[in-house]
Amino acid sequence: GAPRSASAAPRPAELPTVQLMMLFSVFKGNTELPTAVNITWSSINFKTILQWQPKPSGYFYTVEIHGQTSDTKKKCTLTTETECDVTDALRNVKETYTAHILSVQSTGMDNFEEPPFASSEKFTPYNQTVLGKPEIQHYTQDSKLNIVFQDPLTPYMFPNGSFQSIRDIFKHDLEYKLYYWKDQSSGKKDATTKSNTFEISVDNKNNYCFYIQAIIPSRRENRTGQESMVLCTSVGRTILDAVIAIAVITLAIVLSVILCKRKKAKAAREKEPFNGI
């Protein structure tokens, strides 16, 4: 992140005030507050949470986000929490940021001096946010396995209020990989697309299972995203279900005919004695 700029040298007229402030701090016996440790960035689809320890006792935290080129942004001012949603401070997703977590007391003359702080690792959302699960919307199978899926959404909005998807941000850097295999088999195949559909030639006598994940091939790390849920086609089961359904219907018809004949025979037998009288 950007280094903190040193204060400009005080003009002669300011010297007495500065000396008084320093004197006050010394007499006050200000003890150094504990600083944050275990600072981590947790980011999925550009929703980014900064987390740290320990829980404060008798002091507060304030988060500052320092970009390489952007102005410093303050978040979660005077919080007693140990996490902070910094998503809206990282809108320039290709910029590299550092977080400073300041340990501060709420009131008093501490505001005149630099509070102790801890720095995070550098974080570049474009390169480091985790790609979330794609949502499979529709799939069919005959001689081809056709799958339609949706891009994960980010927390960032367009001016019209709709959410930007990861495709709106990554554009041509974004790809999706499909992994598919015959049901009850372990041999996986894969295919890649830059669109939101897959069309794969398959054996229409077998059911297939599959999942999808987003990929950013240009990344050095975190290239592959979270896996979608595994879904399986049911073309084989459909045929079996149809056979069973036909058998059940046939049996029902046969039973109906037998019952009907028995009723007629019974009715005929009941009439016979009367005919004989």
Coordinates of N, CA and C in Angstrom, one line a residue, residues 8-126:
A8 N 4.3 17.7 7.4 CA 5.2 18.8 7.0 C 5.8 19.4 8.2
A9 N 7.0 19.9 8.0 CA 7.7 20.6 9.2 C 6.9 21.7 9.7
P10 N 6.7 21.8 11.0 CA 5.8 22.9 11.5 C 6.5 24.3 11.3
R11 N 5.7 25.3 11.0 CA 6.2 26.6 10.9 C 6.5 27.1 12.4
P12 N 7.3 28.1 12.5 CA 7.7 28.6 13.9 C 6.5 28.9 14.7
A13 N 5.5 29.5 14.2 CA 4.3 29.9 15.0 C 3.6 28.7 15.6
E14 N 3.8 27.5 14.9 CA 3.1 26.3 15.4 C 3.9 25.5 16.5
L15 N 5.1 25.9 16.6 CA 6.0 25.1 17.5 C 5.5 25.0 19.0
P16 N 5.0 26.1 19.6 CA 4.6 26.0 21.0 C 3.4 25.0 21.1
T17 N 2.4 25.0 20.2 CA 1.3 24.1 20.2 C 1.8 22.7 20.1
V18 N 2.7 22.4 19.2 CA 3.2 21.0 19.0 C 3.9 20.6 20.3
Q19 N 4.7 21.4 20.9 CA 5.4 21.1 22.1 C 4.4 20.8 23.2
L20 N 3.4 21.6 23.3 CA 2.4 21.4 24.4 C 1.7 20.1 24.2
M21 N 1.4 19.7 22.9 CA 0.7 18.4 22.7 C 1.6 17.3 23.1
M22 N 2.9 17.4 22.7 CA 3.9 16.3 23.1 C 4.0 16.2 24.6
L23 N 4.0 17.4 25.2 CA 4.2 17.4 26.7 C 3.0 16.7 27.3
F24 N 1.8 17.0 26.8 CA 0.5 16.5 27.4 C 0.6 15.0 27.2
S25 N 1.0 14.5 26.1 CA 1.0 13.0 25.9 C 2.0 12.3 26.8
V26 N 3.1 13.0 27.1 CA 4.1 12.4 28.0 C 3.5 12.3 29.4
F27 N 2.9 13.5 29.9 CA 2.4 13.5 31.2 C 1.2 12.6 31.4
K28 N 0.5 12.4 30.3 CA -0.7 11.5 30.4 C -0.3 10.1 30.6
G29 N 1.0 9.8 30.2 CA 1.5 8.4 30.4 C 0.7 7.5 29.5
N30 N 0.5 7.8 28.2 CA -0.3 7.0 27.3 C 0.4 5.7 27.0
T31 N -0.2 4.6 27.3 CA 0.3 3.3 27.0 C 0.0 2.8 25.6
E32 N 0.8 2.2 25.0 CA 0.6 1.7 23.6 C -0.5 0.7 23.6
L33 N -1.5 0.9 22.7 CA -2.6 -0.1 22.6 C -2.2 -1.3 21.8
P34 N -2.8 -2.5 22.1 CA -2.5 -3.7 21.3 C -2.9 -3.4 19.8
T35 N -2.2 -4.0 18.9 CA -2.5 -3.9 17.5 C -3.1 -5.3 17.0
A36 N -3.8 -5.2 15.9 CA -4.4 -6.4 15.3 C -3.4 -7.4 14.8
V37 N -3.7 -8.7 14.9 CA -2.9 -9.7 14.3 C -3.8 -10.7 13.5
N38 N -3.2 -11.6 12.8 CA -3.9 -12.6 11.9 C -4.9 -11.9 11.0
I39 N -4.4 -10.9 10.3 CA -5.3 -10.1 9.4 C -5.4 -10.9 8.1
T40 N -6.6 -11.1 7.7 CA -6.9 -11.9 6.4 C -7.9 -11.2 5.6
W41 N -7.8 -11.4 4.3 CA -8.8 -10.9 3.3 C -9.6 -12.2 2.9
S42 N -11.0 -12.0 3.0 CA -11.9 -13.1 2.6 C -12.8 -12.6 1.5
S43 N -12.6 -13.1 0.3 CA -13.3 -12.4 -0.9 C -13.8 -13.5 -1.8
I44 N -15.2 -13.4 -2.1 CA -15.8 -14.3 -3.1 C -16.6 -13.4 -4.0
N45 N -16.4 -13.5 -5.3 CA -17.2 -12.7 -6.3 C -17.1 -11.2 -6.0
F46 N -16.0 -10.8 -5.5 CA -15.7 -9.4 -5.1 C -16.4 -8.9 -3.9
K47 N -17.1 -9.7 -3.2 CA -17.6 -9.4 -1.8 C -16.5 -9.7 -0.9
T48 N -15.9 -8.6 -0.3 CA -14.6 -8.7 0.5 C -14.8 -8.3 1.9
I49 N -14.4 -9.2 2.8 CA -14.5 -9.0 4.2 C -13.0 -9.1 4.8
L50 N -12.6 -8.1 5.6 CA -11.3 -8.1 6.2 C -11.6 -8.6 7.6
Q51 N -10.7 -9.6 8.1 CA -10.9 -10.2 9.4 C -9.6 -10.1 10.1
W52 N -9.6 -10.0 11.5 CA -8.4 -10.0 12.3 C -8.7 -10.4 13.7
Q53 N -7.7 -10.4 14.6 CA -7.8 -10.6 16.0 C -7.0 -9.6 16.7
P54 N -7.1 -9.4 18.0 CA -8.0 -10.0 19.0 C -9.3 -9.1 19.2
K55 N -10.2 -9.6 19.9 CA -11.4 -8.8 20.3 C -10.9 -7.7 21.2
P56 N -11.2 -6.4 20.9 CA -10.7 -5.3 21.7 C -11.3 -5.2 23.1
S57 N -10.5 -4.8 24.0 CA -11.0 -4.5 25.4 C -10.5 -3.2 25.9
G58 N -11.4 -2.2 26.0 CA -11.0 -0.8 26.4 C -10.5 0.0 25.3
Y59 N -10.6 -0.4 24.0 CA -10.2 0.4 22.9 C -11.0 -0.1 21.7
F60 N -10.9 0.6 20.5 CA -11.6 0.4 19.3 C -10.7 0.2 18.1
Y61 N -11.3 -0.3 17.0 CA -10.5 -0.4 15.8 C -11.2 0.5 14.7
T62 N -10.3 1.1 13.9 CA -10.8 1.8 12.7 C -10.0 1.2 11.5
V63 N -10.6 0.9 10.4 CA -10.0 0.4 9.2 C -9.7 1.5 8.2
E64 N -8.5 1.5 7.7 CA -8.2 2.4 6.6 C -7.7 1.5 5.4
I65 N -8.3 1.8 4.2 CA -8.0 1.1 3.0 C -7.1 2.0 2.1
H66 N -5.9 1.6 1.9 CA -4.9 2.4 1.1 C -4.7 1.8 -0.3
G67 N -5.1 2.5 -1.3 CA -4.9 2.0 -2.7 C -3.6 2.6 -3.2
Q68 N -3.1 2.1 -4.4 CA -1.9 2.6 -5.0 C -2.1 4.0 -5.5
T69 N -3.3 4.2 -6.0 CA -3.6 5.6 -6.7 C -4.8 6.3 -6.0
S70 N -5.7 5.5 -5.4 CA -6.9 6.1 -4.9 C -6.7 6.7 -3.5
D71 N -7.6 7.6 -3.1 CA -7.5 8.2 -1.8 C -7.8 7.1 -0.7
T72 N -7.2 7.4 0.5 CA -7.4 6.5 1.6 C -8.9 6.6 2.0
K73 N -9.5 5.4 2.3 CA -10.9 5.3 2.7 C -11.0 4.7 4.1
K74 N -11.8 5.4 4.9 CA -12.0 4.8 6.3 C -13.2 4.0 6.3
K75 N -13.2 2.8 7.0 CA -14.3 1.9 7.1 C -14.4 1.5 8.6
C76 N -15.6 1.1 9.0 CA -15.8 0.5 10.3 C -15.1 1.3 11.4
T77 N -15.4 2.6 11.4 CA -14.8 3.6 12.4 C -15.2 3.2 13.8
L78 N -14.3 3.2 14.7 CA -14.5 2.9 16.1 C -15.4 1.6 16.3
T79 N -15.0 0.5 15.7 CA -15.7 -0.7 15.9 C -15.1 -1.6 17.0
T80 N -16.0 -2.4 17.6 CA -15.5 -3.4 18.5 C -15.5 -4.8 17.9
E81 N -15.9 -4.8 16.6 CA -15.9 -6.1 15.8 C -14.5 -6.4 15.4
T82 N -14.3 -7.7 14.9 CA -13.0 -8.1 14.4 C -13.1 -8.5 12.9
E83 N -14.1 -7.8 12.2 CA -14.2 -8.0 10.8 C -14.9 -6.7 10.2
C84 N -14.6 -6.5 9.0 CA -15.2 -5.3 8.3 C -15.4 -5.6 6.9
D85 N -16.6 -5.2 6.4 CA -17.0 -5.4 5.0 C -16.4 -4.2 4.2
V86 N -15.4 -4.4 3.4 CA -14.7 -3.3 2.7 C -15.0 -3.3 1.2
T87 N -16.0 -4.1 0.8 CA -16.3 -4.2 -0.6 C -16.4 -2.9 -1.4
D88 N -17.1 -1.9 -0.8 CA -17.3 -0.7 -1.6 C -16.1 0.2 -1.6
A89 N -15.1 -0.1 -0.8 CA -13.8 0.6 -0.9 C -12.8 0.0 -1.9
L90 N -13.2 -1.1 -2.5 CA -12.3 -1.7 -3.5 C -12.9 -1.8 -4.9
R91 N -13.7 -0.7 -5.2 CA -14.4 -0.7 -6.5 C -13.5 -0.8 -7.7
N92 N -12.3 -0.2 -7.6 CA -11.3 -0.3 -8.7 C -10.6 -1.6 -8.5
V93 N -11.2 -2.7 -9.1 CA -10.8 -4.0 -8.7 C -9.4 -4.4 -9.2
K94 N -8.9 -3.7 -10.1 CA -7.5 -4.0 -10.6 C -6.4 -3.3 -9.8
E95 N -6.8 -2.5 -8.9 CA -5.9 -1.8 -8.0 C -5.4 -2.7 -6.9
T96 N -4.2 -2.5 -6.4 CA -3.7 -3.3 -5.2 C -3.9 -2.4 -4.0
Y97 N -4.4 -3.1 -3.0 CA -4.8 -2.4 -1.7 C -4.0 -3.0 -0.5
T98 N -3.8 -2.1 0.5 CA -3.3 -2.5 1.8 C -4.3 -2.0 2.8
A99 N -4.6 -2.8 3.8 CA -5.5 -2.3 4.9 C -4.6 -2.0 6.1
H100 N -4.9 -0.8 6.8 CA -4.3 -0.5 8.1 C -5.4 -0.6 9.1
I101 N -5.2 -1.4 10.1 CA -6.2 -1.5 11.2 C -5.6 -0.7 12.4
L102 N -6.3 0.4 12.6 CA -5.8 1.3 13.7 C -6.4 0.9 15.0
S103 N -5.6 0.9 16.1 CA -6.1 0.7 17.4 C -6.3 2.1 18.1
V104 N -7.5 2.5 18.4 CA -7.8 3.8 18.9 C -8.7 3.8 20.2
Q105 N -8.5 4.9 21.0 CA -9.4 5.2 22.1 C -10.4 6.2 21.5
S106 N -11.6 6.1 22.0 CA -12.7 6.9 21.4 C -12.5 8.4 21.5
T107 N -12.1 8.8 22.7 CA -12.0 10.3 23.0 C -10.7 10.7 23.5
G108 N -10.5 11.9 23.8 CA -9.3 12.4 24.4 C -8.3 12.9 23.4
M109 N -7.1 13.2 23.9 CA -6.1 13.9 23.0 C -5.4 12.9 22.1
D110 N -5.8 11.6 22.1 CA -5.1 10.6 21.3 C -5.3 11.0 19.8
N111 N -6.3 11.7 19.5 CA -6.6 12.1 18.1 C -5.5 12.9 17.5
F112 N -4.7 13.5 18.4 CA -3.6 14.4 17.9 C -2.4 13.6 17.5
E113 N -2.3 12.4 17.9 CA -1.1 11.6 17.6 C -1.5 10.4 16.7
E114 N -0.5 9.9 16.1 CA -0.7 8.7 15.2 C -1.0 7.5 16.0
P115 N -2.2 6.9 15.8 CA -2.5 5.7 16.6 C -1.7 4.5 16.1
P116 N -1.4 3.5 17.0 CA -0.7 2.3 16.5 C -1.6 1.6 15.5
F117 N -1.0 0.9 14.6 CA -1.8 0.2 13.6 C -1.0 -1.0 13.1
A118 N -1.8 -2.0 12.5 CA -1.2 -3.1 11.9 C -1.5 -3.1 10.4
S119 N -0.6 -3.6 9.5 CA -0.9 -3.6 8.1 C -1.2 -5.0 7.6
S120 N -2.1 -5.1 6.6 CA -2.5 -6.4 6.0 C -1.5 -6.7 4.9
E121 N -1.6 -7.9 4.4 CA -0.9 -8.2 3.1 C -1.6 -7.4 2.0
K122 N -0.9 -7.3 0.9 CA -1.5 -6.6 -0.2 C -2.6 -7.5 -0.8
F123 N -3.6 -6.8 -1.4 CA -4.7 -7.5 -2.0 C -5.2 -6.9 -3.3
T124 N -5.2 -7.6 -4.4 CA -5.7 -7.1 -5.6 C -7.0 -7.9 -6.0
P125 N -8.2 -7.3 -5.9 CA -9.4 -8.1 -6.0 C -9.5 -8.9 -7.4
Y126 N -9.1 -8.2 -8.5 CA -9.2 -8.8 -9.8 C -8.4 -10.2 -9.8

